Coordinates of C-alpha atoms in Angstrom, one line a residue:
Chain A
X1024 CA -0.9 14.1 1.0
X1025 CA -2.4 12.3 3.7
X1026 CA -0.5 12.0 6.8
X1027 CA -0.7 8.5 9.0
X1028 CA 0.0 8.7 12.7
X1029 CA 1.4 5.9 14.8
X1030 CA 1.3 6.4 18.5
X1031 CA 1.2 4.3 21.6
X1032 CA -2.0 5.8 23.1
X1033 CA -5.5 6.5 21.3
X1034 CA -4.9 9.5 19.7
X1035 CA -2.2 10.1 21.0
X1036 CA 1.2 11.9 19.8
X1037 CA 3.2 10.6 16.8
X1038 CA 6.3 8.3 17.7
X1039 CA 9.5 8.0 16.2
X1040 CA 10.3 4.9 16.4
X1041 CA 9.8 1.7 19.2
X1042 CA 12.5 0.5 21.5
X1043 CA 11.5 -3.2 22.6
X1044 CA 14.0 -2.8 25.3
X1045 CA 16.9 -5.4 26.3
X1046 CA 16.3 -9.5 25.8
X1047 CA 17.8 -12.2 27.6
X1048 CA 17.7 -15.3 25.5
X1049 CA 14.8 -17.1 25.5
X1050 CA 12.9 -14.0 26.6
X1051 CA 9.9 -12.1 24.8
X1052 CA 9.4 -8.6 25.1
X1053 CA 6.3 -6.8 27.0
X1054 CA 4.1 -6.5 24.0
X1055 CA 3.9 -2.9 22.6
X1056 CA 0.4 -1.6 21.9
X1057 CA 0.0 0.5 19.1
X1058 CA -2.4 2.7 17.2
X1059 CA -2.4 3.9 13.9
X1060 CA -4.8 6.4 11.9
X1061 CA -5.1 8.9 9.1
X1062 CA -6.3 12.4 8.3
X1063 CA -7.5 11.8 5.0
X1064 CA -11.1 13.0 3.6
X1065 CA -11.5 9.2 1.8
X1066 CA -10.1 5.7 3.5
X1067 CA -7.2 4.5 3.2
X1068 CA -7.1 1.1 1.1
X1069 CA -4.7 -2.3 0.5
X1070 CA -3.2 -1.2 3.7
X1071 CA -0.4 -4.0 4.5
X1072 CA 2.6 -3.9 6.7
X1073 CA 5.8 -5.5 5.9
X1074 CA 9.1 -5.6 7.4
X1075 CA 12.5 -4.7 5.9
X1076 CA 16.2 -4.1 7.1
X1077 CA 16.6 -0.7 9.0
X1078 CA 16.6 2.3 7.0
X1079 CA 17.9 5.5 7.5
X1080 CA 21.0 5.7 10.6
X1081 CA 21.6 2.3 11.8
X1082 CA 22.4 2.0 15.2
X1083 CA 22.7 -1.3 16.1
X1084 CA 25.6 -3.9 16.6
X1085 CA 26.0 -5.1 13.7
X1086 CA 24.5 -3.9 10.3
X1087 CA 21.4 -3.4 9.2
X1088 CA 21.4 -6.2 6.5
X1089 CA 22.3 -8.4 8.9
X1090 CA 19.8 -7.9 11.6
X1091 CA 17.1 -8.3 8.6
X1092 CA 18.6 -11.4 7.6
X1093 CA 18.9 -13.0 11.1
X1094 CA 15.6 -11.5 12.3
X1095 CA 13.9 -13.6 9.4
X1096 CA 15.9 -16.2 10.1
X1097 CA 15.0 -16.6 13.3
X1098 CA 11.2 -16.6 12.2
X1099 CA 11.8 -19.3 9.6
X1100 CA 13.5 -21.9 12.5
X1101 CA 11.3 -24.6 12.8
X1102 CA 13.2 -25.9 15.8
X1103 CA 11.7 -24.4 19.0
X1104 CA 15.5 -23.2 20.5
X1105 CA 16.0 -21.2 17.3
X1106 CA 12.6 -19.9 16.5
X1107 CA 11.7 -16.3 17.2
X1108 CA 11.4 -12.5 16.0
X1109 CA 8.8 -10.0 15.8
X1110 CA 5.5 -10.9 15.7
X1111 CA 2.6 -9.0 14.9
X1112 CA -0.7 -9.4 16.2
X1113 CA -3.8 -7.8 14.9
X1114 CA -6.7 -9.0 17.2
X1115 CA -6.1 -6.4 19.6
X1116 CA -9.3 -6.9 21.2
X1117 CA -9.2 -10.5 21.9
X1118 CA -5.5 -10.7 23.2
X1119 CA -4.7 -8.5 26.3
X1120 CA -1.9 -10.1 27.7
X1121 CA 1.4 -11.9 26.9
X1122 CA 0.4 -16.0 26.4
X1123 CA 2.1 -17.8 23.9
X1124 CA -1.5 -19.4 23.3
X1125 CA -3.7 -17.0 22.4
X1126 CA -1.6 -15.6 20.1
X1127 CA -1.4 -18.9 18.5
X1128 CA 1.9 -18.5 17.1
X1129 CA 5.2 -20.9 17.3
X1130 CA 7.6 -22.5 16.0
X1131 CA 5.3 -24.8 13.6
X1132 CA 2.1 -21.8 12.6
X1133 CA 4.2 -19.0 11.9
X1134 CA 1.2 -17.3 10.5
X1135 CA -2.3 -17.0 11.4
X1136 CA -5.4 -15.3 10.0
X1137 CA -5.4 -12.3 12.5
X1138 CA -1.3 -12.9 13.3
X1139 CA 2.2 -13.5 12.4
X1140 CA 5.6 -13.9 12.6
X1141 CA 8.3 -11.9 10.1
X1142 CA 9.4 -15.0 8.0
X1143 CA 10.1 -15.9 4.9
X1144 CA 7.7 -15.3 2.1
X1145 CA 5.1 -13.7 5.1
X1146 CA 5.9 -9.6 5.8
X1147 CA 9.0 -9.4 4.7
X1148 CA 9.0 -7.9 1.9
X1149 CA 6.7 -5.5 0.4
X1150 CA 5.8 -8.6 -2.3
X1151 CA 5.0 -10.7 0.7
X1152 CA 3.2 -7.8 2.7
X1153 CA 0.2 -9.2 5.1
X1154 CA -3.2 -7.2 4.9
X1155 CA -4.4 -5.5 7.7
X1156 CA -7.5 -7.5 9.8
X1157 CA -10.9 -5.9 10.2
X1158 CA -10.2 -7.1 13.9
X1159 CA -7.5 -4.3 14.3
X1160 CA -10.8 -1.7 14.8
X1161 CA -14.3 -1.4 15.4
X1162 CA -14.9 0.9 12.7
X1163 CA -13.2 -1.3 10.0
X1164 CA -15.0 -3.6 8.1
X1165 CA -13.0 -4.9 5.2
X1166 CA -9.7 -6.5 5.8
X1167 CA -6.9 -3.4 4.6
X1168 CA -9.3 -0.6 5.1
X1169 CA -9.1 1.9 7.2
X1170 CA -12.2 4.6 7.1
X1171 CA -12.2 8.5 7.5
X1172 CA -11.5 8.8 11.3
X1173 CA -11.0 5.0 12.3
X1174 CA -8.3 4.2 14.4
X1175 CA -6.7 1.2 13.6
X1176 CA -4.8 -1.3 16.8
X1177 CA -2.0 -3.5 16.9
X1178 CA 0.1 -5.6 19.3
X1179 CA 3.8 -6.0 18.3
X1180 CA 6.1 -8.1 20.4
X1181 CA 10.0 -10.1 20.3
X1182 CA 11.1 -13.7 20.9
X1183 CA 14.5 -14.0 20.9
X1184 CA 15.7 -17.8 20.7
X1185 CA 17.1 -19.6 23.5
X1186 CA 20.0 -20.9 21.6
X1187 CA 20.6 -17.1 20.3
X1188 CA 24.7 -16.0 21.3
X1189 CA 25.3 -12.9 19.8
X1190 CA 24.3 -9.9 22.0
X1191 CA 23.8 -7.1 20.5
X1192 CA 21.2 -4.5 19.6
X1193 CA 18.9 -5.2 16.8
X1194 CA 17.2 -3.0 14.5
X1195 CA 14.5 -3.6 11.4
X1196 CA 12.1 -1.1 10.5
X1197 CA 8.4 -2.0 10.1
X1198 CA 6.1 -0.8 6.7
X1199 CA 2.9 0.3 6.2
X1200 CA 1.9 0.4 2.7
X1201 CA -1.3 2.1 1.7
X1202 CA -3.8 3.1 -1.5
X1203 CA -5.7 6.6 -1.1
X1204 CA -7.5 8.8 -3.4
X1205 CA -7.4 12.4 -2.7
Chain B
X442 CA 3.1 20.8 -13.6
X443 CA 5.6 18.7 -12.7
X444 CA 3.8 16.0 -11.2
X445 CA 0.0 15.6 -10.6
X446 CA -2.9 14.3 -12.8
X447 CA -5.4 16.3 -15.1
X448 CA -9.0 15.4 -15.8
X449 CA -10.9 16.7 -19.0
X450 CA -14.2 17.5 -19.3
X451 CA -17.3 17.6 -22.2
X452 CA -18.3 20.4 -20.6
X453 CA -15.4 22.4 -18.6
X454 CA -11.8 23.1 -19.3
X455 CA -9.4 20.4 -17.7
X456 CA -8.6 20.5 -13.5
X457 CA -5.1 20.1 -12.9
X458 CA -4.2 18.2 -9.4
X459 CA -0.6 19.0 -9.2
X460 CA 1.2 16.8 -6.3
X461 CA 2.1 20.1 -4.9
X462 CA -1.6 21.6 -4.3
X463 CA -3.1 18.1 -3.4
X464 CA -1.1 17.7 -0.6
X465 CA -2.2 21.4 0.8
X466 CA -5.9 19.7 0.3
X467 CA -6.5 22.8 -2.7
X468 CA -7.6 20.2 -4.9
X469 CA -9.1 16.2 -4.3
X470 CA -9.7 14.4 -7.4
X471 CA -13.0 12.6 -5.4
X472 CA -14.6 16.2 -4.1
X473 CA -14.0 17.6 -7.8
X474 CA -16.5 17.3 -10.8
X475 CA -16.6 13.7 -11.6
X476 CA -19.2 13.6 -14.3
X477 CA -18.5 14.5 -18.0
X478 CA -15.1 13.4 -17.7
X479 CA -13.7 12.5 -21.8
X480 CA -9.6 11.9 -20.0
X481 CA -7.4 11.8 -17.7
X482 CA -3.5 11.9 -17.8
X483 CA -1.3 11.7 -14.9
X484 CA 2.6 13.1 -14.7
X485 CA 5.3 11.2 -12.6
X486 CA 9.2 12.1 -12.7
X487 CA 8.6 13.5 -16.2
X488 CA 6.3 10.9 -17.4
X489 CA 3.1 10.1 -18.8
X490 CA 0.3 8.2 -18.4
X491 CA -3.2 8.9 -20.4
X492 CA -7.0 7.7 -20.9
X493 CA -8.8 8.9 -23.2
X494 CA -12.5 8.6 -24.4
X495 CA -16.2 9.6 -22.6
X496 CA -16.6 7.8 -19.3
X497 CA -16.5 6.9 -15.7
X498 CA -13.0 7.8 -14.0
X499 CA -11.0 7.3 -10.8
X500 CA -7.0 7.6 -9.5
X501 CA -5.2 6.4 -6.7
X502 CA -2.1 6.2 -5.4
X503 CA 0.0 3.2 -3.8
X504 CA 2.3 4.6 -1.0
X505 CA 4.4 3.5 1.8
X506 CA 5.4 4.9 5.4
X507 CA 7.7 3.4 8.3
X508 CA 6.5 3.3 11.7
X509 CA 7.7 6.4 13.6
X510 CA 8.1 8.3 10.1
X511 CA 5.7 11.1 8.9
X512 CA 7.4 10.2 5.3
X513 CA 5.7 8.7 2.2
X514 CA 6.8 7.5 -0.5
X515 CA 5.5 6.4 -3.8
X516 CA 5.3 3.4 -4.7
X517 CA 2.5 3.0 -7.6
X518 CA 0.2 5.4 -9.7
X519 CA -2.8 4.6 -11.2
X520 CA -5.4 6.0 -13.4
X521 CA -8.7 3.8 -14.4
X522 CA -11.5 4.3 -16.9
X523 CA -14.9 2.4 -16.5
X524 CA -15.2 0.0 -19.4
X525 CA -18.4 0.7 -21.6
X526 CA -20.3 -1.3 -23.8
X527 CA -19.0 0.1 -27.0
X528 CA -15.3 -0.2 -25.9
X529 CA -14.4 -3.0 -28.5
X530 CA -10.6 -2.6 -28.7
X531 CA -8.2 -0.8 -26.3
X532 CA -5.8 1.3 -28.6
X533 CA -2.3 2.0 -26.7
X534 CA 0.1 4.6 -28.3
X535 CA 3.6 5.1 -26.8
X536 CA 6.4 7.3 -27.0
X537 CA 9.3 7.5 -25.2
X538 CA 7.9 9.8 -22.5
X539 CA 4.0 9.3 -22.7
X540 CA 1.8 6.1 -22.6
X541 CA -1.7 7.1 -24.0
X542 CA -5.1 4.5 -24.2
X543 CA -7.9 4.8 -25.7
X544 CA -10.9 2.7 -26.7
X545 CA -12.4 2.2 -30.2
X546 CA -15.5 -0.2 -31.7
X547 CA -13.3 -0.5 -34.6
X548 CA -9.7 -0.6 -35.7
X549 CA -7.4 0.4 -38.3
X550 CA -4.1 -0.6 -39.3
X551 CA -1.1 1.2 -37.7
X552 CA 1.9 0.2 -37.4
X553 CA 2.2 2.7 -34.4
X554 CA -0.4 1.5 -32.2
X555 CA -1.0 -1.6 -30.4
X556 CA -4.7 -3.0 -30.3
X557 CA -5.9 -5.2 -27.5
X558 CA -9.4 -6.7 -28.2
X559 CA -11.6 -5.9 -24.9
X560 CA -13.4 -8.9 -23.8
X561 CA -17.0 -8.4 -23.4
X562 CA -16.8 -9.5 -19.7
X563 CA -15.1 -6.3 -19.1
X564 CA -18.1 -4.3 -19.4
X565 CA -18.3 -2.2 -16.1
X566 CA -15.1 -3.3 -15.0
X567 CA -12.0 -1.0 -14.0
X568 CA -9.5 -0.5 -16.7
X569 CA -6.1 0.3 -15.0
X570 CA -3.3 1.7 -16.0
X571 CA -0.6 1.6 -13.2
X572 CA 3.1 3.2 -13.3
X573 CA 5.2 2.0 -10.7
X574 CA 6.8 4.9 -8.9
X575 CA 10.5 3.9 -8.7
X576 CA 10.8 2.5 -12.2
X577 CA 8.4 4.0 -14.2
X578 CA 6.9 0.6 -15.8
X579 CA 3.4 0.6 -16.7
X580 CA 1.1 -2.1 -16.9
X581 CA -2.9 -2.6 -17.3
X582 CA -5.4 -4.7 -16.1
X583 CA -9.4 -4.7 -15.0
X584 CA -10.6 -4.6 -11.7
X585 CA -14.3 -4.9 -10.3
X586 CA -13.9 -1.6 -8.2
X587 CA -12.5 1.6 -8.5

């Protein structure tokens, strides 16, 4: 079966999973660059990532139904001291650096066409999965598709909410779902 | 096989893909003979899902994977048939176990079939026939590409 690779470097080594480190409120984590290809003979199709509570061991500080639950809460908030949670961003190329604006995402556009934030009804559940940009590689020319040897970018990042009070680590475990013909 | 799909030929006796030998890269369904094909069946958890008749046909699978994980799972099956001109009516036969369709340019009562006119705006389209992995439901429908 084909195998997909995520690392943090251009073909680099597989990870295991991606520690945003610790968040004071109001904070947002350095943004986490990261690259994802496949070694199958034809493309990989309807690619799409979702989110969806932690699987596997939990080791958080609370449970892992929970974190889900308040994670998408805090994307759904449309009041700026409660909004936050993981955004993805798949314009790798035209956003280098941390600035709220050019990734164009708040408290009132939770979703654009190359980015969004885990909400309600947008990547969090496979249903509500969000197709992969063209943007996310040079070689990809059809939103979802990733060709035979492409490698695909994306920028993941946190905002945890200034009026958050529970500390605590937090854990949700991000999807990709795929189509490929042998 | 316990899981996998098989493609029959006009001209050859039927491939077997068994889950087991495409994942070793033994066998591909798109670098195998793709020409002459008269069905194709595909076996999931024990059951069945079938085309039958002379045409064009492709399969895919929908999976998932977590970041950090080297796991898949599955999450659909599909099998499709390229519609032709003289597929009038899609004929679907079930049993408990196996979901077979096939395509006739006439029909005949039987009270164990179910007959689905094909509308002529089909031609050239994608019939699919997609199991869902975790459930085993099937459903059909037409898409422009393979």
């Amino acid at each position: 079966m084909v195998a997909i690779i995520w690392s943090l470097t251009s073909q680099g080594s597989g990870i295991t999973d991606l520690d945003h480190g610790s968040l004071e409120n109001g904070e947002s984590s350095d943004i986490a660059n990261v690259f994802l290809r496949h070694d199958g003979n034809n493309a990989i199709t309807d690619c799409s990532f979702y989110f969806q509570a932690k699987t596997g061991v939990y080791s958080g500080a609370f449970t892992a139904a929970a974190d889900f639950a308040e994670i998408r809460g805090w994307g759904d908030a449309s009041v700026i001291a409660d909004h936050g949670g993981v955004q993805i961003n798949m314009d790798p190329t035209n956003n280098t650096s941390y600035n709220v604006s050019t990734w164009d995402l708040d408290e009132s556009t939770k979703a654009t066409a190359v980015a969004f934030t885990m909400h309600t009804g947008t990547g969090d559940s496979v249903n509500n999965s969000v197709l992969l940009n063209a943007n996310m590689s040079a070689n990809m020319n059809i939103n979802g598709e990733i060709p035979v040897g492409a490698e695909a970018e994306f920028m993941v990042r946190w905002n945890i909410p200034s009026s958050e009070d529970a500390a605590g680590a937090r854990q949700i475990t991000q999807t990709l779902q795929f189509t490929y013909t042998s | 096989m316990k899981s996998g799909w098989i493609k029959k030929y006009t001209n050859k006796a039927p491939l077997l893909g068994a889950d087991t030998d495409v994942y070793t890269g033994k066998v591909s369904w798109s670098k195998t003979q793709l020409d002459n094909m008269i069905g194709a069946a595909l076996q999931h958890k024990g059951k069945i899902i079938e085309i039958a008749g002379v045409g064009n046909y492709w399969q895919s699978d929908t999976l998932q994977v977590e970041i950090g994980s080297t796991k898949k799972s599955f999450v659909s099956r599909r099998l499709k048939k390229q519609i032709l001109s003289e597929n009038k009516f899609l004929i679907i036969k079930e049993t408990p176990n196996k979901f077979l369709c096939y395509f006739a340019n006439s029909i005949k009562k039987d009270p164990n079939i179910t007959v689905v006119p094909v509308d002529e705006k089909s031609i050239g389209k994608w019939f699919t026939l997609e199991m869902k992995a975790g459930n085993l439901a099937i459903a059909y429908f037409y898409t422009d590409k393979p």
